[in-house]
mmCIF file of C-alpha atoms in Angstrom:
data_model
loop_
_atom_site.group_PDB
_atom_site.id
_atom_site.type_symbol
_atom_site.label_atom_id
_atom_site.label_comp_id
_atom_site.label_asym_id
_atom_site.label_seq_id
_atom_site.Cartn_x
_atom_site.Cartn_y
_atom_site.Cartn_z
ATOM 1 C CA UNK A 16 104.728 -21.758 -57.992
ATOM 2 C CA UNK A 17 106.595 -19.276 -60.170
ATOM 3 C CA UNK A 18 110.253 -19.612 -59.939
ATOM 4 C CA UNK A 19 112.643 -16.639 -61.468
ATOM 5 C CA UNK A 20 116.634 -17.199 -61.195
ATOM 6 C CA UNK A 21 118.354 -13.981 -61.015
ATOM 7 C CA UNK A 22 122.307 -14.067 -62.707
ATOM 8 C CA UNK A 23 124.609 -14.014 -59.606
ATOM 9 C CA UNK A 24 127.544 -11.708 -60.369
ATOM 10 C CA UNK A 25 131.083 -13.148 -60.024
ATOM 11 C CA UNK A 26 134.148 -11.414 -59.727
ATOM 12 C CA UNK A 27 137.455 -13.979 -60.038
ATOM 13 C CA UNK A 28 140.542 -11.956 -57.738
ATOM 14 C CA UNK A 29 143.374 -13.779 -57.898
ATOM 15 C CA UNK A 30 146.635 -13.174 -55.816
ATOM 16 C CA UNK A 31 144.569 -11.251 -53.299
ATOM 17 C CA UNK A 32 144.246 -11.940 -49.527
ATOM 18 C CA UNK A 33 140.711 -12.904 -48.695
ATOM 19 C CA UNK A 34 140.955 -10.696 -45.725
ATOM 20 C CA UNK A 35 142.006 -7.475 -47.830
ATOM 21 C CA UNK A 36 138.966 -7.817 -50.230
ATOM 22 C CA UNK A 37 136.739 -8.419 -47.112
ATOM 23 C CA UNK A 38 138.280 -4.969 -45.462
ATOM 24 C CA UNK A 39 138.070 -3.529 -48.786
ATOM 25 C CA UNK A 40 134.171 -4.182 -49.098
ATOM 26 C CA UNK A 41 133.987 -2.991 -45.368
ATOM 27 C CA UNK A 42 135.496 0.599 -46.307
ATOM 28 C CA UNK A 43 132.876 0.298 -48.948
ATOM 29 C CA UNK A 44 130.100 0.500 -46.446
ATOM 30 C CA UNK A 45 131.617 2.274 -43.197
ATOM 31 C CA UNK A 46 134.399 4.679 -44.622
ATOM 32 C CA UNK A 47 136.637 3.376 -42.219
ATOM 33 C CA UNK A 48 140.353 2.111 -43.340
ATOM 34 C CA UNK A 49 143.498 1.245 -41.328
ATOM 35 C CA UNK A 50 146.652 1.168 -43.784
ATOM 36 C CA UNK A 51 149.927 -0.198 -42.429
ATOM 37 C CA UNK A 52 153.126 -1.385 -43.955
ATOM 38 C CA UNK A 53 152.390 -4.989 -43.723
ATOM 39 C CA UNK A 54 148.833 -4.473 -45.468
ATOM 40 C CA UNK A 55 149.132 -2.250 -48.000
ATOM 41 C CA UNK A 56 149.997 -4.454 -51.025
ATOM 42 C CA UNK A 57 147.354 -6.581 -50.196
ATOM 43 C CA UNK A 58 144.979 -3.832 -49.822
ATOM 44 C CA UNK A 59 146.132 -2.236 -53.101
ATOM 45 C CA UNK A 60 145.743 -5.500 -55.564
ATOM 46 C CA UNK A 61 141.924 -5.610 -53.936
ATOM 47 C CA UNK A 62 141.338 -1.900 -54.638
ATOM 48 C CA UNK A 63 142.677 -2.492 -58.287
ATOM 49 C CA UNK A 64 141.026 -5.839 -58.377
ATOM 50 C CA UNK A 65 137.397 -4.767 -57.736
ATOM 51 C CA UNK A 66 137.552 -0.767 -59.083
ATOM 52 C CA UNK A 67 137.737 0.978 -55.550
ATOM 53 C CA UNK A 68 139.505 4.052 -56.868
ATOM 54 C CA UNK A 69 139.367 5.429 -53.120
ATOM 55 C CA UNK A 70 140.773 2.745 -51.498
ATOM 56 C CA UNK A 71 143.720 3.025 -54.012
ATOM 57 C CA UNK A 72 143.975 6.466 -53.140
ATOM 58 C CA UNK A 73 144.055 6.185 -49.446
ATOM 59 C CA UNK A 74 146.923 3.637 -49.973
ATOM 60 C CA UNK A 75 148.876 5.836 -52.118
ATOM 61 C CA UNK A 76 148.414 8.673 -49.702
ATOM 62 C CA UNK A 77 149.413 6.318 -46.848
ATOM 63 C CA UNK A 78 152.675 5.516 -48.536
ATOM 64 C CA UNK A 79 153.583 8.418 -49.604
ATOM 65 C CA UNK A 80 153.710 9.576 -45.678
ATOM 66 C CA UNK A 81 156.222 6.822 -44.993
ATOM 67 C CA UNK A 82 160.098 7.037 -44.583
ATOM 68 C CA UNK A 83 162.417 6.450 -47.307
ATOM 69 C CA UNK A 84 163.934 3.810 -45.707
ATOM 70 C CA UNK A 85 160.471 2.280 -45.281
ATOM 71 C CA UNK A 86 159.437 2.728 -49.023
ATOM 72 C CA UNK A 87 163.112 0.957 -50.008
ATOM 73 C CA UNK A 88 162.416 -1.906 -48.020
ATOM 74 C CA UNK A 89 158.921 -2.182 -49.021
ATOM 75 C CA UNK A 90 160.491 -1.843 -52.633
ATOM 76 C CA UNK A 91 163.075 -4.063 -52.117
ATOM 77 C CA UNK A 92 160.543 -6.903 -50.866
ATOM 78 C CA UNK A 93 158.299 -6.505 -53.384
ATOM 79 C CA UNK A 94 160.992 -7.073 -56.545
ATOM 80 C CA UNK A 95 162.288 -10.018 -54.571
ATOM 81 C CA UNK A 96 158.556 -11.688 -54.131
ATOM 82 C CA UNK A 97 158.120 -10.897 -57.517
ATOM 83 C CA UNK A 98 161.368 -12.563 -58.764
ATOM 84 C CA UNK A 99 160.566 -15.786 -56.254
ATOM 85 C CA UNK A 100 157.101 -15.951 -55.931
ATOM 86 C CA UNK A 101 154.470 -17.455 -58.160
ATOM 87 C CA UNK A 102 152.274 -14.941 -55.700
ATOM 88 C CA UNK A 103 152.894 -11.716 -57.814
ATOM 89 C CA UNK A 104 153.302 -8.080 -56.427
ATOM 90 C CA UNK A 105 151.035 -6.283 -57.924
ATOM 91 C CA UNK A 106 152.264 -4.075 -60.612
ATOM 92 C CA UNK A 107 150.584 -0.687 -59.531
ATOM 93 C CA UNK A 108 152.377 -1.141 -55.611
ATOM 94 C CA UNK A 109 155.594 -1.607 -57.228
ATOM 95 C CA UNK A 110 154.920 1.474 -59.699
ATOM 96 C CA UNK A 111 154.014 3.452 -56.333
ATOM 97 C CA UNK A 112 156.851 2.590 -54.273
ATOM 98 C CA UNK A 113 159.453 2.994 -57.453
ATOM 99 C CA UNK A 114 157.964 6.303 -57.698
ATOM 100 C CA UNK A 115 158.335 7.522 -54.392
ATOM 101 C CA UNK A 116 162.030 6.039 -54.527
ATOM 102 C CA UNK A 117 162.603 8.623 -57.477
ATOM 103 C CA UNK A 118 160.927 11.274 -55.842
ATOM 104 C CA UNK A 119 162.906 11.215 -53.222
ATOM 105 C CA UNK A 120 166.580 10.110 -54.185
ATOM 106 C CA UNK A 121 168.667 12.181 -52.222
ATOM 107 C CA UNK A 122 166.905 10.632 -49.245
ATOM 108 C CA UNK A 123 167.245 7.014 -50.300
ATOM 109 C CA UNK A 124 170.777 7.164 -51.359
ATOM 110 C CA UNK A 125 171.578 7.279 -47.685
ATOM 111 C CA UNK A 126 169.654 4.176 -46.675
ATOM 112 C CA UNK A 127 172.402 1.347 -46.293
ATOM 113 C CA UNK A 128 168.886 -0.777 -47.475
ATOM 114 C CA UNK A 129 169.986 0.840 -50.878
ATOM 115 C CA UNK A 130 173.197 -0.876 -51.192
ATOM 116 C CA UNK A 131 172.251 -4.997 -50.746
ATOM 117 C CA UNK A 132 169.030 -3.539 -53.811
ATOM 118 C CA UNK A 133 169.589 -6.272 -56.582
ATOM 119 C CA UNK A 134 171.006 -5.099 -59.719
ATOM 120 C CA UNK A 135 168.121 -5.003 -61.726
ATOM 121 C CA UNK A 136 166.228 -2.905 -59.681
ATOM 122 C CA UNK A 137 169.394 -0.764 -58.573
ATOM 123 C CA UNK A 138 170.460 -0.243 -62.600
ATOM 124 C CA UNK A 139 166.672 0.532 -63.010
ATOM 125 C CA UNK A 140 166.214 2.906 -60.584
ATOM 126 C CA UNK A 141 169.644 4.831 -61.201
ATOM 127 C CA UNK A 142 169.074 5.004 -64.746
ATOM 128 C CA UNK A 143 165.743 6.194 -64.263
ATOM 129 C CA UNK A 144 165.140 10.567 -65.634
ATOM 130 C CA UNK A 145 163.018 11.461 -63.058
ATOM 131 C CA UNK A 146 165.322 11.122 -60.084
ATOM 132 C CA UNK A 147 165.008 14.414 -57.828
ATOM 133 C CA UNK A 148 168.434 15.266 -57.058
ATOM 134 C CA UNK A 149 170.351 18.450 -56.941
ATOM 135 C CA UNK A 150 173.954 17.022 -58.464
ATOM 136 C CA UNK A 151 174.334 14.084 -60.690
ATOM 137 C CA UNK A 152 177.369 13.545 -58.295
ATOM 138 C CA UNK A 153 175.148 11.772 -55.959
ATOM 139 C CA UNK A 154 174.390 8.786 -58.633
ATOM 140 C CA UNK A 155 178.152 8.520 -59.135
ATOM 141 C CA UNK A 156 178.663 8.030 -55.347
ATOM 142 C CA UNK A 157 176.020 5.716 -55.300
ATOM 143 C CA UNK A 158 176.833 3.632 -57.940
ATOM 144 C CA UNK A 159 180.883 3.690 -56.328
ATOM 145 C CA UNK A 160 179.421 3.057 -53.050
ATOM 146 C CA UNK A 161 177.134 -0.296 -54.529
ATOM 147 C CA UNK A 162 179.918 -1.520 -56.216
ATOM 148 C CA UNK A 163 181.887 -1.501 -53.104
ATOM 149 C CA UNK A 164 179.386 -3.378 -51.336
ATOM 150 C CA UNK A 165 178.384 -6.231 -53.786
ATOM 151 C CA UNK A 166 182.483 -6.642 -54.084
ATOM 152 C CA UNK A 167 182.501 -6.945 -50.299
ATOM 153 C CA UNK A 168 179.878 -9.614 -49.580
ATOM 154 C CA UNK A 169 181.381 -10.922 -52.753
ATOM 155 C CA UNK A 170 178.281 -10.996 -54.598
ATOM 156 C CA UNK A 171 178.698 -10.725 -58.347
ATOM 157 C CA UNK A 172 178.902 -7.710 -60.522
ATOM 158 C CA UNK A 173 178.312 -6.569 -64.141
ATOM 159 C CA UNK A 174 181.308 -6.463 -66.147
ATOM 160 C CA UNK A 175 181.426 -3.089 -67.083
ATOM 161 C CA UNK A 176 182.068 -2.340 -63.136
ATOM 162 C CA UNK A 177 185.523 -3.969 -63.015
#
Protein backbone atom coordinates (compact mmCIF):
# COMPACT_ATOMS: atom_id res chain seq x y z
CA UNK A 1 0.00 0.00 0.00
CA UNK A 2 1.37 3.33 -1.19
CA UNK A 3 0.33 6.16 0.92
CA UNK A 4 0.89 10.00 -0.45
CA UNK A 5 -0.25 12.99 2.02
CA UNK A 6 -1.21 15.93 0.08
CA UNK A 7 -0.49 19.64 2.15
CA UNK A 8 -4.03 20.77 3.20
CA UNK A 9 -4.26 24.54 2.67
CA UNK A 10 -5.25 26.70 5.68
CA UNK A 11 -6.46 30.02 5.70
CA UNK A 12 -6.63 31.63 9.57
CA UNK A 13 -9.82 34.58 9.32
CA UNK A 14 -10.11 36.10 12.31
CA UNK A 15 -12.96 38.57 13.38
CA UNK A 16 -15.13 37.11 10.65
CA UNK A 17 -18.61 35.52 11.03
CA UNK A 18 -18.47 31.88 10.10
CA UNK A 19 -21.65 32.37 8.26
CA UNK A 20 -20.25 35.36 6.02
CA UNK A 21 -17.18 33.29 4.84
CA UNK A 22 -19.60 30.32 4.21
CA UNK A 23 -21.96 32.84 1.96
CA UNK A 24 -18.88 34.24 0.65
CA UNK A 25 -17.58 30.75 -0.71
CA UNK A 26 -21.28 30.19 -1.89
CA UNK A 27 -21.15 33.43 -4.24
CA UNK A 28 -17.96 31.79 -5.25
CA UNK A 29 -19.74 28.91 -6.84
CA UNK A 30 -23.44 30.18 -7.67
CA UNK A 31 -23.01 34.04 -8.35
CA UNK A 32 -25.70 34.65 -6.14
CA UNK A 33 -25.34 37.44 -3.18
CA UNK A 34 -27.91 39.12 -0.89
CA UNK A 35 -26.27 42.36 0.78
CA UNK A 36 -28.19 44.08 3.58
CA UNK A 37 -27.33 46.57 6.22
CA UNK A 38 -26.95 44.16 8.98
CA UNK A 39 -24.49 41.89 6.78
CA UNK A 40 -22.38 43.88 5.04
CA UNK A 41 -19.40 44.34 7.42
CA UNK A 42 -19.33 40.88 7.94
CA UNK A 43 -19.46 40.13 4.37
CA UNK A 44 -16.76 42.73 3.61
CA UNK A 45 -13.90 41.47 6.28
CA UNK A 46 -14.56 37.80 4.45
CA UNK A 47 -14.19 39.29 0.95
CA UNK A 48 -10.91 41.08 2.18
CA UNK A 49 -10.04 38.11 4.27
CA UNK A 50 -9.94 35.43 1.52
CA UNK A 51 -9.15 37.84 -1.85
CA UNK A 52 -12.81 37.91 -3.32
CA UNK A 53 -12.32 41.22 -5.09
CA UNK A 54 -16.07 40.79 -6.41
CA UNK A 55 -17.64 40.24 -3.40
CA UNK A 56 -15.94 43.50 -2.14
CA UNK A 57 -17.25 45.14 -5.01
CA UNK A 58 -20.80 44.10 -4.78
CA UNK A 59 -20.66 45.40 -1.14
CA UNK A 60 -19.31 48.66 -2.04
CA UNK A 61 -21.87 49.01 -4.77
CA UNK A 62 -24.58 47.96 -2.27
CA UNK A 63 -23.62 50.74 0.08
CA UNK A 64 -23.15 53.18 -1.97
CA UNK A 65 -27.10 52.81 -2.97
CA UNK A 66 -28.03 53.40 0.66
CA UNK A 67 -29.36 56.63 2.40
CA UNK A 68 -27.20 59.00 4.10
CA UNK A 69 -28.79 58.57 7.12
CA UNK A 70 -28.21 54.83 6.72
CA UNK A 71 -24.41 55.16 5.87
CA UNK A 72 -24.11 57.63 9.25
CA UNK A 73 -25.52 55.15 11.35
CA UNK A 74 -23.70 52.36 9.87
CA UNK A 75 -20.63 54.78 10.41
CA UNK A 76 -21.47 55.73 13.61
CA UNK A 77 -21.74 51.92 14.79
CA UNK A 78 -18.83 50.90 13.37
CA UNK A 79 -16.35 53.70 15.25
CA UNK A 80 -18.21 52.84 18.42
CA UNK A 81 -17.56 48.80 18.00
CA UNK A 82 -14.28 49.71 17.15
CA UNK A 83 -13.64 51.94 20.23
CA UNK A 84 -15.49 49.06 22.59
CA UNK A 85 -14.97 46.00 21.00
CA UNK A 86 -12.02 43.66 21.03
CA UNK A 87 -14.18 42.39 17.72
CA UNK A 88 -12.67 45.03 15.26
CA UNK A 89 -14.54 46.76 12.29
CA UNK A 90 -12.78 46.13 9.63
CA UNK A 91 -10.73 48.93 8.36
CA UNK A 92 -11.78 48.88 4.57
CA UNK A 93 -15.93 49.13 5.80
CA UNK A 94 -15.07 52.01 7.83
CA UNK A 95 -12.90 53.59 4.86
CA UNK A 96 -16.17 52.91 2.64
CA UNK A 97 -18.72 54.32 4.77
CA UNK A 98 -16.31 57.52 5.76
CA UNK A 99 -16.12 57.94 2.16
CA UNK A 100 -19.54 57.97 1.24
CA UNK A 101 -20.10 60.38 4.36
CA UNK A 102 -17.69 62.88 2.45
CA UNK A 103 -19.19 62.33 -0.71
CA UNK A 104 -22.18 63.27 0.29
CA UNK A 105 -21.98 66.05 3.09
CA UNK A 106 -24.61 68.28 2.31
CA UNK A 107 -26.89 65.28 2.73
CA UNK A 108 -25.52 64.09 6.05
CA UNK A 109 -25.34 67.39 7.70
CA UNK A 110 -29.09 67.15 7.94
CA UNK A 111 -29.24 63.78 9.66
CA UNK A 112 -29.92 64.60 13.48
CA UNK A 113 -27.70 60.95 13.59
CA UNK A 114 -24.87 63.55 12.78
CA UNK A 115 -25.11 65.48 15.87
CA UNK A 116 -24.83 62.58 18.97
CA UNK A 117 -21.29 61.40 16.14
CA UNK A 118 -18.43 61.28 18.83
CA UNK A 119 -15.87 63.85 18.56
CA UNK A 120 -13.27 62.02 17.07
CA UNK A 121 -15.05 60.91 14.28
CA UNK A 122 -17.11 64.30 13.99
CA UNK A 123 -13.54 66.50 14.12
CA UNK A 124 -12.35 63.82 11.57
CA UNK A 125 -14.86 63.95 9.25
CA UNK A 126 -15.30 67.90 9.29
CA UNK A 127 -11.77 68.44 8.91
CA UNK A 128 -11.60 66.11 6.21
CA UNK A 129 -10.65 68.08 2.14
CA UNK A 130 -12.74 66.06 0.27
CA UNK A 131 -16.11 67.04 1.67
CA UNK A 132 -18.61 67.78 -1.37
CA UNK A 133 -20.26 70.85 -0.42
CA UNK A 134 -21.20 73.96 -2.22
CA UNK A 135 -20.41 76.68 0.83
CA UNK A 136 -18.00 76.16 3.60
CA UNK A 137 -20.96 77.80 5.54
CA UNK A 138 -22.48 74.48 5.94
CA UNK A 139 -19.36 73.10 8.19
CA UNK A 140 -19.73 76.25 10.30
CA UNK A 141 -23.45 75.44 10.93
CA UNK A 142 -22.60 72.10 11.62
CA UNK A 143 -19.99 72.47 13.87
CA UNK A 144 -22.51 75.46 15.81
CA UNK A 145 -25.25 73.07 15.58
CA UNK A 146 -22.89 69.93 17.37
CA UNK A 147 -21.77 72.10 19.85
CA UNK A 148 -25.23 72.94 20.77
CA UNK A 149 -26.13 69.48 21.12
CA UNK A 150 -23.19 67.90 23.13
CA UNK A 151 -23.82 71.21 25.53
CA UNK A 152 -27.44 70.08 25.75
CA UNK A 153 -27.20 66.41 26.75
CA UNK A 154 -24.33 67.87 28.68
CA UNK A 155 -21.82 65.73 27.23
CA UNK A 156 -18.33 67.19 27.25
CA UNK A 157 -16.64 69.39 24.77
CA UNK A 158 -13.14 70.40 23.54
CA UNK A 159 -11.93 73.48 24.96
CA UNK A 160 -11.45 75.46 22.11
CA UNK A 161 -15.50 75.32 21.72
CA UNK A 162 -16.23 77.38 24.85
Amino acid sequence: IISMTRPIMSIDVHDVAVTSVRTVLDFAYSGLLAVTVDKAEDLLKASVALGFKEVEELVRQYLCKQPPAVVLRMLIAAHLKRLRSRMRSSAVYIEILFSLCEEQFEAVAKCPELLSMPFELFHTLLGSNRLLLHSEELVFQTVLLWVQHQRAAHRPCPDYFS
